[in-house]
CSV table of C-alpha atoms and ligand atoms in Angstrom, one decimal:
chain,number,residue,atom,x,y,z
A,1,MET,CA,31.4,58.8,33.4
A,2,TYR,CA,30.9,62.6,33.8
A,3,ALA,CA,27.5,64.2,34.2
A,4,ARG,CA,25.9,64.9,30.8
A,5,ILE,CA,25.2,68.6,30.0
A,6,LYS,CA,21.6,67.8,29.0
A,7,ASP,CA,21.0,66.3,32.5
A,8,VAL,CA,22.5,69.4,34.2
A,9,LEU,CA,20.3,71.7,32.1
A,10,SER,CA,17.2,69.6,32.6
A,11,GLY,CA,17.3,70.1,36.4
A,12,ARG,CA,18.4,66.6,37.3
A,13,PHE,CA,20.9,68.2,39.7
A,14,ALA,CA,19.8,70.8,42.4
A,15,ASP,CA,21.3,74.2,42.6
A,16,GLY,CA,24.5,74.0,44.7
A,17,GLU,CA,25.0,70.3,43.9
A,18,GLU,CA,28.6,69.7,42.7
A,19,VAL,CA,29.0,67.7,39.4
A,20,GLU,CA,31.9,67.0,37.1
A,21,VAL,CA,31.5,67.5,33.3
A,22,GLY,CA,33.9,66.7,30.4
A,23,GLY,CA,33.7,68.6,27.2
A,24,TRP,CA,35.2,70.9,24.5
A,25,VAL,CA,35.4,74.7,24.4
A,26,VAL,CA,33.0,76.4,22.0
A,27,LYS,CA,33.7,80.0,23.2
A,28,ASN,CA,35.8,81.6,25.9
A,29,ARG,CA,35.6,85.2,27.3
A,30,SER,CA,37.7,86.4,30.2
A,31,SER,CA,37.7,89.6,32.3
A,32,GLY,CA,40.7,88.6,34.4
A,33,LYS,CA,38.8,87.8,37.6
A,34,ILE,CA,36.0,85.9,35.9
A,35,VAL,CA,36.1,83.6,32.9
A,36,PHE,CA,32.9,82.6,31.0
A,37,THR,CA,33.5,79.4,29.0
A,38,LEU,CA,30.8,77.8,26.7
A,39,ILE,CA,31.5,74.1,26.6
A,40,ARG,CA,29.8,71.2,24.7
A,41,ASP,CA,29.5,67.5,25.0
A,42,ALA,CA,27.4,65.1,22.8
A,43,THR,CA,24.2,66.1,24.6
A,44,GLY,CA,24.4,69.9,24.4
A,45,GLU,CA,26.2,73.2,25.4
A,46,MET,CA,26.4,75.0,28.7
A,47,GLN,CA,28.2,77.9,30.4
A,48,VAL,CA,31.0,77.4,32.9
A,49,THR,CA,32.0,80.3,35.0
A,50,ALA,CA,35.4,80.4,36.7
A,51,ARG,CA,35.6,83.1,39.4
A,52,LYS,CA,38.7,84.3,41.3
A,53,GLY,CA,38.3,82.9,44.8
A,54,ASN,CA,36.0,80.0,43.8
A,55,VAL,CA,38.9,78.3,41.8
A,56,CYS,CA,42.6,78.1,42.6
A,57,ASP,CA,44.8,80.6,40.8
A,58,GLU,CA,46.2,77.8,38.6
A,59,ALA,CA,42.8,76.8,37.5
A,60,LEU,CA,41.8,80.4,36.8
A,61,LYS,CA,45.0,80.7,34.6
A,62,VAL,CA,44.0,77.6,32.7
A,63,ALA,CA,40.5,78.9,32.2
A,64,ASP,CA,41.8,82.3,31.0
A,65,ALA,CA,44.0,80.6,28.4
A,66,LEU,CA,41.4,78.3,27.0
A,67,SER,CA,40.9,78.4,23.2
A,68,LEU,CA,38.5,76.9,20.7
A,69,GLU,CA,38.2,73.1,20.9
A,70,CYS,CA,40.4,72.6,24.0
A,71,SER,CA,39.1,69.6,25.9
A,72,ILE,CA,38.6,70.1,29.6
A,73,ILE,CA,37.2,68.5,32.8
A,74,VAL,CA,35.4,70.9,35.0
A,75,LYS,CA,34.0,70.4,38.5
A,76,GLY,CA,31.5,72.9,39.7
A,77,LYS,CA,28.3,73.8,41.5
A,78,VAL,CA,25.1,73.9,39.5
A,79,ARG,CA,23.6,77.4,39.5
A,80,SER,CA,20.4,78.7,37.9
A,81,ASP,CA,21.0,81.8,35.9
A,82,PRO,CA,18.5,83.1,33.3
A,83,ARG,CA,21.4,84.8,31.4
A,84,ALA,CA,23.2,81.5,30.9
A,85,PRO,CA,22.2,79.4,27.8
A,86,GLY,CA,19.7,76.8,29.0
A,87,GLY,CA,19.1,78.8,32.2
A,88,LYS,CA,21.8,77.1,34.2
A,89,GLU,CA,25.6,77.2,34.6
A,90,LEU,CA,28.4,75.5,36.4
A,91,SER,CA,30.2,77.7,38.9
A,92,ALA,CA,33.6,76.1,38.7
A,93,THR,CA,35.4,74.8,41.8
A,94,ASP,CA,38.1,73.1,39.7
A,95,LEU,CA,39.1,73.0,36.0
A,96,LYS,CA,41.7,70.9,34.2
A,97,LEU,CA,43.0,71.2,30.6
A,98,ILE,CA,42.9,67.7,29.1
A,99,GLY,CA,43.8,68.4,25.4
A,100,ALA,CA,45.2,71.8,24.2
A,101,SER,CA,43.9,73.2,20.9
A,102,ARG,CA,46.0,76.0,19.3
A,103,ASP,CA,44.7,77.9,16.3
A,104,TYR,CA,41.8,75.6,15.5
A,105,PRO,CA,41.3,76.1,11.8
A,106,ILE,CA,37.5,76.4,11.7
A,107,PHE,CA,36.2,79.5,13.4
A,108,GLY,CA,32.7,79.2,14.8
A,109,GLU,CA,30.2,81.4,12.9
A,110,GLU,CA,32.5,82.4,10.1
A,111,GLU,CA,31.4,81.3,6.6
A,112,HIS,CA,34.0,78.9,5.1
A,113,ASN,CA,34.5,77.9,1.5
A,114,PRO,CA,32.7,74.5,1.3
A,115,GLU,CA,35.8,72.8,-0.3
A,116,VAL,CA,38.0,74.1,2.6
A,117,LEU,CA,35.5,72.7,5.1
A,118,LEU,CA,35.5,69.4,3.2
A,119,ASP,CA,39.4,69.3,3.3
A,120,LEU,CA,39.0,69.7,7.1
A,121,ARG,CA,36.0,67.3,7.4
A,122,HIS,CA,37.9,65.2,10.0
A,123,LEU,CA,37.5,68.3,12.3
A,124,ASP,CA,34.3,69.7,10.9
A,125,VAL,CA,32.4,66.4,11.9
A,126,ARG,CA,32.4,67.8,15.4
A,127,SER,CA,30.4,70.9,14.3
A,128,LYS,CA,26.9,71.6,15.6
A,129,GLN,CA,25.4,71.2,12.1
A,130,LEU,CA,27.0,67.9,11.2
A,131,VAL,CA,26.5,66.5,14.7
A,132,ALA,CA,22.8,67.3,14.5
A,133,ILE,CA,22.6,65.6,11.0
A,134,MET,CA,24.4,62.5,12.3
A,135,LYS,CA,22.0,62.3,15.2
A,136,VAL,CA,19.1,62.4,12.7
A,137,LYS,CA,20.8,59.7,10.6
A,138,ASP,CA,21.2,57.5,13.7
A,139,SER,CA,17.5,57.8,14.4
A,140,VAL,CA,16.7,56.9,10.8
A,141,LEU,CA,18.7,53.8,10.9
A,142,SER,CA,17.5,52.7,14.3
A,143,ALA,CA,13.8,53.4,13.4
A,144,ALA,CA,14.2,51.4,10.2
A,145,ARG,CA,15.8,48.4,12.0
A,146,GLU,CA,13.0,48.6,14.5
A,147,TRP,CA,10.3,48.5,11.8
A,148,PHE,CA,12.0,45.6,10.0
A,149,ARG,CA,12.2,43.6,13.3
A,150,ASN,CA,8.5,44.3,14.1
A,151,HIS,CA,7.6,43.1,10.6
A,152,GLU,CA,9.4,39.7,10.7
A,153,PHE,CA,12.3,40.7,8.5
A,154,PHE,CA,15.8,39.2,9.2
A,155,GLU,CA,18.8,41.5,8.8
A,156,VAL,CA,21.4,39.8,6.6
A,157,THR,CA,25.0,40.7,5.6
A,158,PRO,CA,25.4,40.4,1.8
A,159,PRO,CA,28.7,40.8,0.1
A,160,ILE,CA,30.2,44.1,-0.9
A,161,ILE,CA,32.8,42.6,-3.2
A,162,ILE,CA,30.7,41.3,-6.2
A,163,SER,CA,31.1,39.8,-9.6
A,164,SER,CA,28.4,41.4,-11.8
A,165,ALA,CA,26.4,44.6,-12.2
A,166,CYS,CA,23.0,45.0,-10.7
A,167,GLU,CA,22.4,48.6,-11.9
A,168,GLY,CA,24.2,48.7,-15.1
A,169,GLY,CA,27.9,48.5,-15.9
A,170,SER,CA,28.5,52.2,-16.3
A,171,THR,CA,28.5,53.0,-12.6
A,172,LEU,CA,30.6,50.0,-11.4
A,173,PHE,CA,33.9,50.5,-9.5
A,174,GLU,CA,36.3,47.7,-10.5
A,175,LEU,CA,38.8,46.4,-8.1
A,176,LYS,CA,41.8,44.0,-8.3
A,177,TYR,CA,40.7,40.9,-6.4
A,178,PHE,CA,43.7,38.6,-5.9
A,179,GLU,CA,44.6,37.4,-9.5
A,180,ASP,CA,41.1,38.3,-10.7
A,181,LYS,CA,38.9,41.4,-10.9
A,182,ALA,CA,35.7,42.2,-9.0
A,183,TYR,CA,33.5,45.2,-8.3
A,184,LEU,CA,32.1,47.2,-5.4
A,185,SER,CA,28.4,46.5,-4.8
A,186,GLN,CA,25.9,48.9,-6.4
A,187,SER,CA,23.1,47.2,-4.5
A,188,ALA,CA,22.7,44.1,-2.4
A,189,GLN,CA,19.5,43.1,-4.3
A,190,LEU,CA,20.6,40.1,-6.2
A,191,TYR,CA,22.0,38.5,-3.0
A,192,LEU,CA,18.9,39.4,-1.0
A,193,GLU,CA,16.8,37.7,-3.6
A,194,SER,CA,18.8,34.5,-3.0
A,195,LEU,CA,18.1,34.8,0.8
A,196,ILE,CA,14.3,34.9,0.6
A,197,PHE,CA,14.1,31.2,-0.2
A,198,GLY,CA,15.2,30.5,3.4
A,199,LEU,CA,14.2,33.6,5.3
A,200,GLU,CA,11.3,34.9,3.2
A,201,LYS,CA,11.7,38.6,4.3
A,202,VAL,CA,15.2,40.0,4.5
A,203,TYR,CA,16.8,43.4,4.7
A,204,SER,CA,20.3,44.8,4.7
A,205,ILE,CA,21.9,48.2,5.4
A,206,THR,CA,25.1,48.3,3.4
A,207,PRO,CA,27.3,50.8,1.5
A,208,SER,CA,26.5,50.9,-2.2
A,209,PHE,CA,28.9,52.3,-4.7
A,210,ARG,CA,28.1,54.2,-7.9
A,211,ALA,CA,30.8,55.6,-10.2
A,212,GLU,CA,28.5,58.5,-11.0
A,213,LYS,CA,30.2,60.9,-13.4
A,214,SER,CA,27.6,63.6,-12.6
A,215,ARG,CA,28.1,66.3,-10.0
A,216,THR,CA,24.7,66.8,-8.5
A,217,THR,CA,23.3,67.7,-5.1
A,218,ARG,CA,21.8,64.2,-4.6
A,219,HIS,CA,24.4,61.7,-5.9
A,220,LEU,CA,27.3,60.2,-3.9
A,221,ALA,CA,29.8,57.7,-5.1
A,222,GLU,CA,29.4,55.8,-1.8
A,223,TYR,CA,26.1,55.8,0.0
A,224,TRP,CA,24.2,53.7,2.6
A,225,HIS,CA,21.5,51.6,1.1
A,226,ILE,CA,18.5,50.3,3.1
A,227,GLU,CA,17.2,47.4,1.0
A,228,GLY,CA,14.4,44.9,1.5
A,229,GLU,CA,13.4,41.7,-0.4
A,230,MET,CA,10.1,39.9,0.3
A,231,ALA,CA,9.0,36.5,-0.9
A,232,TRP,CA,5.3,36.1,-2.2
A,233,MET,CA,4.8,39.9,-2.4
A,234,GLY,CA,3.6,41.7,-5.5
A,235,LEU,CA,4.3,45.3,-6.5
A,236,TYR,CA,1.1,46.9,-5.1
A,237,GLU,CA,1.3,45.1,-1.7
A,238,MET,CA,4.9,46.3,-1.5
A,239,ILE,CA,3.8,49.9,-2.1
A,240,ASP,CA,1.4,49.6,0.8
A,241,MET,CA,4.2,48.3,2.9
A,242,LEU,CA,6.6,51.0,1.8
A,243,GLU,CA,4.1,53.7,2.9
A,244,GLN,CA,4.1,52.1,6.4
A,245,LEU,CA,7.9,51.9,6.6
A,246,VAL,CA,8.4,55.5,5.4
A,247,CYS,CA,5.7,56.9,7.8
A,248,TYR,CA,7.1,54.9,10.7
A,249,VAL,CA,10.6,56.1,10.2
A,250,CYS,CA,9.6,59.7,9.5
A,251,ASN,CA,7.2,59.9,12.5
A,252,ARG,CA,9.8,58.4,14.8
A,253,VAL,CA,12.6,60.7,13.6
A,254,GLY,CA,10.4,63.8,13.6
A,255,GLU,CA,9.5,63.0,17.2
A,256,GLU,CA,12.9,62.0,18.4
A,257,ARG,CA,15.1,64.5,16.6
A,258,ALA,CA,12.8,67.6,16.4
A,259,GLU,CA,15.5,69.8,17.9
A,260,GLU,CA,18.2,68.7,15.6
A,261,ILE,CA,15.9,68.9,12.5
A,262,ARG,CA,15.0,72.5,13.4
A,263,LEU,CA,18.6,73.4,14.1
A,264,VAL,CA,19.6,72.5,10.5
A,265,GLY,CA,16.6,74.2,9.0
A,266,GLY,CA,14.1,71.3,8.6
A,267,ASP,CA,10.4,71.0,9.7
A,268,PRO,CA,10.0,68.2,12.2
A,269,GLU,CA,6.2,68.8,12.5
A,270,TYR,CA,5.8,67.7,8.8
A,271,PHE,CA,7.5,64.4,9.5
A,272,LYS,CA,5.9,63.8,12.8
A,273,GLY,CA,2.5,64.1,11.0
A,274,LEU,CA,3.3,62.3,7.8
A,275,LYS,CA,0.5,59.7,7.2
A,276,ALA,CA,-0.4,57.2,4.5
A,277,PRO,CA,-1.8,57.0,1.9
A,278,PHE,CA,0.7,58.7,-0.5
A,279,PRO,CA,-0.4,59.7,-4.0
A,280,ARG,CA,0.2,57.1,-6.7
A,281,ILE,CA,0.3,57.8,-10.5
A,282,THR,CA,1.6,55.7,-13.4
A,283,TYR,CA,4.4,56.8,-15.6
A,284,ASP,CA,2.0,57.5,-18.4
A,285,GLU,CA,-0.1,59.7,-16.1
A,286,ALA,CA,3.0,61.5,-15.0
A,287,VAL,CA,3.9,62.2,-18.6
A,288,LYS,CA,0.5,63.8,-19.1
A,289,VAL,CA,1.0,66.0,-15.9
A,290,LEU,CA,4.4,67.2,-17.3
A,291,GLN,CA,2.9,67.9,-20.7
A,292,ALA,CA,0.0,69.8,-19.1
A,293,ASP,CA,2.6,71.8,-17.2
A,294,GLY,CA,4.1,72.7,-20.5
A,295,PHE,CA,7.2,70.6,-19.9
A,296,GLU,CA,9.1,69.5,-23.0
A,297,PHE,CA,9.3,65.7,-22.3
A,298,LYS,CA,9.8,62.8,-24.7
A,299,PRO,CA,7.5,59.9,-23.6
A,300,GLY,CA,9.6,56.8,-23.2
A,301,GLU,CA,12.5,58.4,-21.5
A,302,ASP,CA,13.3,58.2,-17.8
A,303,PHE,CA,12.4,61.0,-15.5
A,304,GLY,CA,15.4,63.1,-14.4
A,305,THR,CA,15.9,65.6,-11.6
A,306,HIS,CA,13.9,68.4,-13.3
A,307,GLU,CA,10.9,66.1,-14.2
A,308,GLU,CA,10.8,64.7,-10.6
A,309,ARG,CA,11.0,68.2,-9.2
A,310,GLN,CA,8.1,69.4,-11.4
A,311,LEU,CA,6.0,66.4,-10.6
A,312,SER,CA,6.6,66.8,-6.9
A,313,THR,CA,5.2,70.4,-7.0
A,314,HIS,CA,1.7,68.9,-7.4
A,315,TYR,CA,1.8,67.0,-4.1
A,316,ASP,CA,2.8,67.7,-0.5
A,317,LYS,CA,3.5,64.0,0.3
A,318,PRO,CA,5.9,61.6,-1.3
A,319,LEU,CA,4.7,60.5,-4.8
A,320,PHE,CA,4.7,56.9,-6.0
A,321,ILE,CA,5.2,56.7,-9.8
A,322,THR,CA,4.6,53.2,-11.2
A,323,GLU,CA,5.1,51.2,-14.4
A,324,TYR,CA,7.9,52.8,-16.2
A,325,PRO,CA,8.9,51.8,-19.8
A,326,ALA,CA,10.9,48.6,-19.7
A,327,GLU,CA,13.8,50.1,-21.8
A,328,VAL,CA,14.7,52.7,-19.2
A,329,LYS,CA,14.6,50.3,-16.2
A,330,ALA,CA,16.8,47.4,-14.9
A,331,PHE,CA,16.8,43.9,-16.4
A,332,TYR,CA,15.3,42.3,-13.2
A,333,MET,CA,12.0,44.2,-13.2
A,334,LYS,CA,8.9,42.1,-13.9
A,335,ASP,CA,7.3,42.6,-17.3
A,336,ALA,CA,3.9,44.3,-16.9
A,337,GLY,CA,2.9,43.4,-20.5
A,338,ASN,CA,2.2,46.8,-22.2
A,339,GLY,CA,6.0,47.6,-22.7
A,340,LYS,CA,6.1,48.6,-19.1
A,341,VAL,CA,7.6,47.0,-16.0
A,342,LEU,CA,6.1,46.5,-12.5
A,343,ASN,CA,8.3,49.0,-10.7
A,344,VAL,CA,7.8,52.0,-8.5
A,345,ASP,CA,9.9,55.0,-7.6
A,346,MET,CA,9.1,57.1,-4.6
A,347,ILE,CA,9.7,60.8,-5.2
A,348,ALA,CA,10.0,63.1,-2.2
A,349,PRO,CA,8.1,66.5,-2.3
A,350,LYS,CA,9.7,69.9,-2.8
A,351,GLY,CA,12.3,68.6,-5.3
A,352,PHE,CA,14.2,66.3,-3.0
A,353,GLY,CA,13.9,63.6,-5.7
A,354,GLU,CA,13.9,59.9,-5.7
A,355,ILE,CA,14.2,58.3,-2.3
A,356,ILE,CA,13.2,54.7,-3.1
A,357,GLY,CA,13.6,52.5,-6.2
A,358,ALA,CA,11.6,49.3,-6.1
A,359,SER,CA,10.0,46.6,-8.3
A,360,GLU,CA,8.5,43.2,-8.5
A,361,ARG,CA,11.1,40.8,-9.9
A,362,GLU,CA,11.0,39.0,-13.2
A,363,THR,CA,10.6,35.3,-12.5
A,364,ASP,CA,10.3,34.0,-16.1
A,365,LEU,CA,13.8,32.5,-16.9
A,366,ALA,CA,13.6,33.1,-20.6
A,367,ILE,CA,12.4,36.7,-20.3
A,368,LEU,CA,15.1,37.4,-17.7
A,369,GLU,CA,17.9,36.0,-19.9
A,370,GLU,CA,16.6,38.0,-22.8
A,371,ARG,CA,16.5,41.2,-20.8
A,372,ILE,CA,20.0,40.6,-19.5
A,373,ARG,CA,21.2,40.3,-23.1
A,374,LYS,CA,19.3,43.4,-24.2
A,375,GLN,CA,21.1,45.4,-21.5
A,376,GLY,CA,24.4,44.3,-23.0
A,377,GLU,CA,25.3,41.8,-20.3
A,378,ASP,CA,26.2,38.1,-20.7
A,379,PRO,CA,23.7,35.8,-19.0
A,380,ALA,CA,26.6,33.5,-18.1
A,381,LYS,CA,27.8,36.1,-15.6
A,382,TYR,CA,24.4,35.8,-13.9
A,383,ALA,CA,24.3,32.0,-13.9
A,384,TRP,CA,24.0,31.8,-10.1
A,385,TYR,CA,21.3,34.5,-10.1
A,386,LEU,CA,19.3,32.6,-12.9
A,387,ASP,CA,19.5,29.5,-10.7
A,388,LEU,CA,17.1,31.3,-8.4
A,389,ARG,CA,14.5,31.0,-11.1
A,390,ARG,CA,15.2,27.3,-11.7
A,391,TYR,CA,14.7,26.0,-8.2
A,392,GLY,CA,11.5,26.8,-6.4
A,393,SER,CA,11.0,30.4,-7.7
A,394,VAL,CA,8.2,32.4,-6.1
A,395,PRO,CA,6.7,35.9,-6.9
A,396,HIS,CA,8.8,38.4,-5.0
A,397,SER,CA,9.5,42.1,-4.8
A,398,GLY,CA,12.1,44.4,-3.2
A,399,PHE,CA,13.2,47.9,-2.8
A,400,GLY,CA,16.2,50.2,-2.2
A,401,MET,CA,16.0,53.3,-0.1
A,402,GLY,CA,18.9,55.8,-0.1
A,403,THR,CA,19.6,56.6,3.6
A,404,GLU,CA,21.4,59.9,2.7
A,405,ARG,CA,18.5,60.9,0.3
A,406,LEU,CA,16.1,60.3,3.2
A,407,VAL,CA,18.2,62.2,5.7
A,408,ARG,CA,18.6,65.1,3.2
A,409,TRP,CA,14.8,65.3,2.8
A,410,ILE,CA,14.0,65.1,6.5
A,411,CYS,CA,16.6,67.8,7.3
A,412,GLY,CA,15.7,69.9,4.3
A,413,LEU,CA,19.4,70.1,3.2
A,414,GLU,CA,20.6,71.7,-0.1
A,415,HIS,CA,23.3,69.1,-0.7
A,416,ILE,CA,23.5,65.4,0.1
A,417,ARG,CA,27.2,65.7,1.1
A,418,ASP,CA,26.3,66.8,4.6
A,419,THR,CA,24.3,63.6,5.3
A,420,ILE,CA,27.4,61.4,5.5
A,421,PRO,CA,30.5,62.0,7.6
A,422,TYR,CA,32.9,61.6,4.7
A,423,PRO,CA,31.2,62.3,1.3
A,424,ARG,CA,32.7,60.5,-1.7
A,425,THR,CA,32.1,62.1,-5.1
A,426,ILE,CA,33.8,62.2,-8.5
A,427,SER,CA,36.2,64.9,-7.2
A,428,ARG,CA,36.7,63.8,-3.6
A,429,SER,CA,38.0,60.8,-1.7
A,430,TYR,CA,39.9,62.7,0.9
A,431,PRO,CA,40.1,62.8,4.0
B,1,NSS,N1,17.1,46.4,-3.7
B,1,NSS,C1,16.6,47.2,-4.7
B,1,NSS,O1,15.6,46.9,-5.4
B,1,NSS,C2,17.4,48.4,-5.1
B,1,NSS,C3,17.8,48.5,-6.6
B,1,NSS,N2,18.7,47.4,-7.0
B,1,NSS,C4,18.5,49.8,-6.8
B,1,NSS,O2,19.7,49.9,-6.5
B,1,NSS,N3,17.7,50.8,-7.2
B,1,NSS,S1,18.2,52.3,-7.4
B,1,NSS,O3,19.4,52.3,-8.3
B,1,NSS,O4,17.1,53.1,-7.8
B,1,NSS,O5,18.8,52.8,-6.0
B,1,NSS,C5,17.9,52.7,-4.9
B,1,NSS,C6,18.0,54.0,-4.1
B,1,NSS,O6,19.3,54.3,-3.8
B,1,NSS,C7,19.5,55.7,-3.8
B,1,NSS,N4,20.6,56.1,-4.7
B,1,NSS,C8,20.8,55.5,-5.9
B,1,NSS,N5,22.0,56.1,-6.4
B,1,NSS,C9,22.4,56.9,-5.5
B,1,NSS,C10,23.6,57.8,-5.4
B,1,NSS,N6,24.5,57.8,-6.4
B,1,NSS,N7,23.8,58.5,-4.3
B,1,NSS,C11,22.9,58.5,-3.3
B,1,NSS,N8,21.8,57.7,-3.3
B,1,NSS,C12,21.6,56.9,-4.4
B,1,NSS,C13,18.2,56.4,-4.2
B,1,NSS,O7,17.5,56.7,-3.1
B,1,NSS,C14,17.5,55.2,-5.0
B,1,NSS,O8,16.1,55.3,-5.0
B,2,MG,MG1,16.3,54.5,-9.1
């Protein structure tokens, strides 16, 4: 394997030491006898200088003709130079063109129409901005897995092809399944609930699909869903746990990906320093806050983007809002008695909106059947799920965290589409 650019820049190799680096051309500037080439690999960017006399004429000709995104292998001597990005360069002794790149359609700094960039997403995924965001996402996923493993959760692999809605029929994607029909999973929850009777604490990281008709900056038709389900746990114990999970992931990612977060315009220090406890208010208290803020809001309705944004202006940490009206929430949420359910949404500050949806689950069979019917679904389609209440049911709770929502908040991004390599929305399923 070739030397990594970050290792060359970090001083791992002494001046004069010869190393070999593989990478792609970011910029090329030639004055005939000397060619300055900025190359990148997955660890960073550095300058390569090809000088007449140091490289053979053939290699100098290759260097001179390099264009955006050519892939090259360069052998050279490490040389400290304060004028070079990162304070070091490779003074080339040999340079080979591996993959030509003529007229690369995305020009470095130029502003491009977002739709054009999305049509060229298969190329744009190598851009500095998207590479940085994908590194942040990698850290989010690995930090989450580490937290789950350290807290006795088992990772499980629930089905993606499913037979009944978890989050309402209006956002289901239907597919032809042999001679039958099936759907793409909106959430692994119902299957995770079946798995707690053997494993007690389970999690999954899967794609969830929502046929959202809305065009917003925080909805995708396909997103990655970090979901947990815990036997014996009630709502408020789960909220304590969610604070620990979110702080662990944010602290780790803020530490590990500070450079990338800064590069895309985020504030890593905030996430490095995020600490529990987070503020907690009930739905009714949230309604009072909105009304005191002069917001026109009809009590009994769900909070939308505007309400969540307004509520988040009162706090600089994520806000837990609990006990929503039963009518606006899913059938599986445990009845809290006063027309409310034992659920919680976690709303990120600064208008980044809902990151987590969670609840204690209804375990009373009759109440559950009634709520399935009230939501216009046929309990017969949930026969397997209702069996979980017939055989050794226990109090349990669970949550779903949107990975892309979390990455968007950590990176401080305007639109969720840049948090996933290939965003799927109502108007895009290409490339
Ligand atoms: N296991 C569970 O208890 C999860 C539960 N069945 C569930 O799906 N809840 S949720 O619909 O609020 O979605 C959970 C989270 O999933 C994210 N989410 C939800 N919908 C989307 C869309 N369309 N795009 C991106 N992210 C989305 C968002 O962060 C939500 O808070
Ligand atoms: Mg939700």
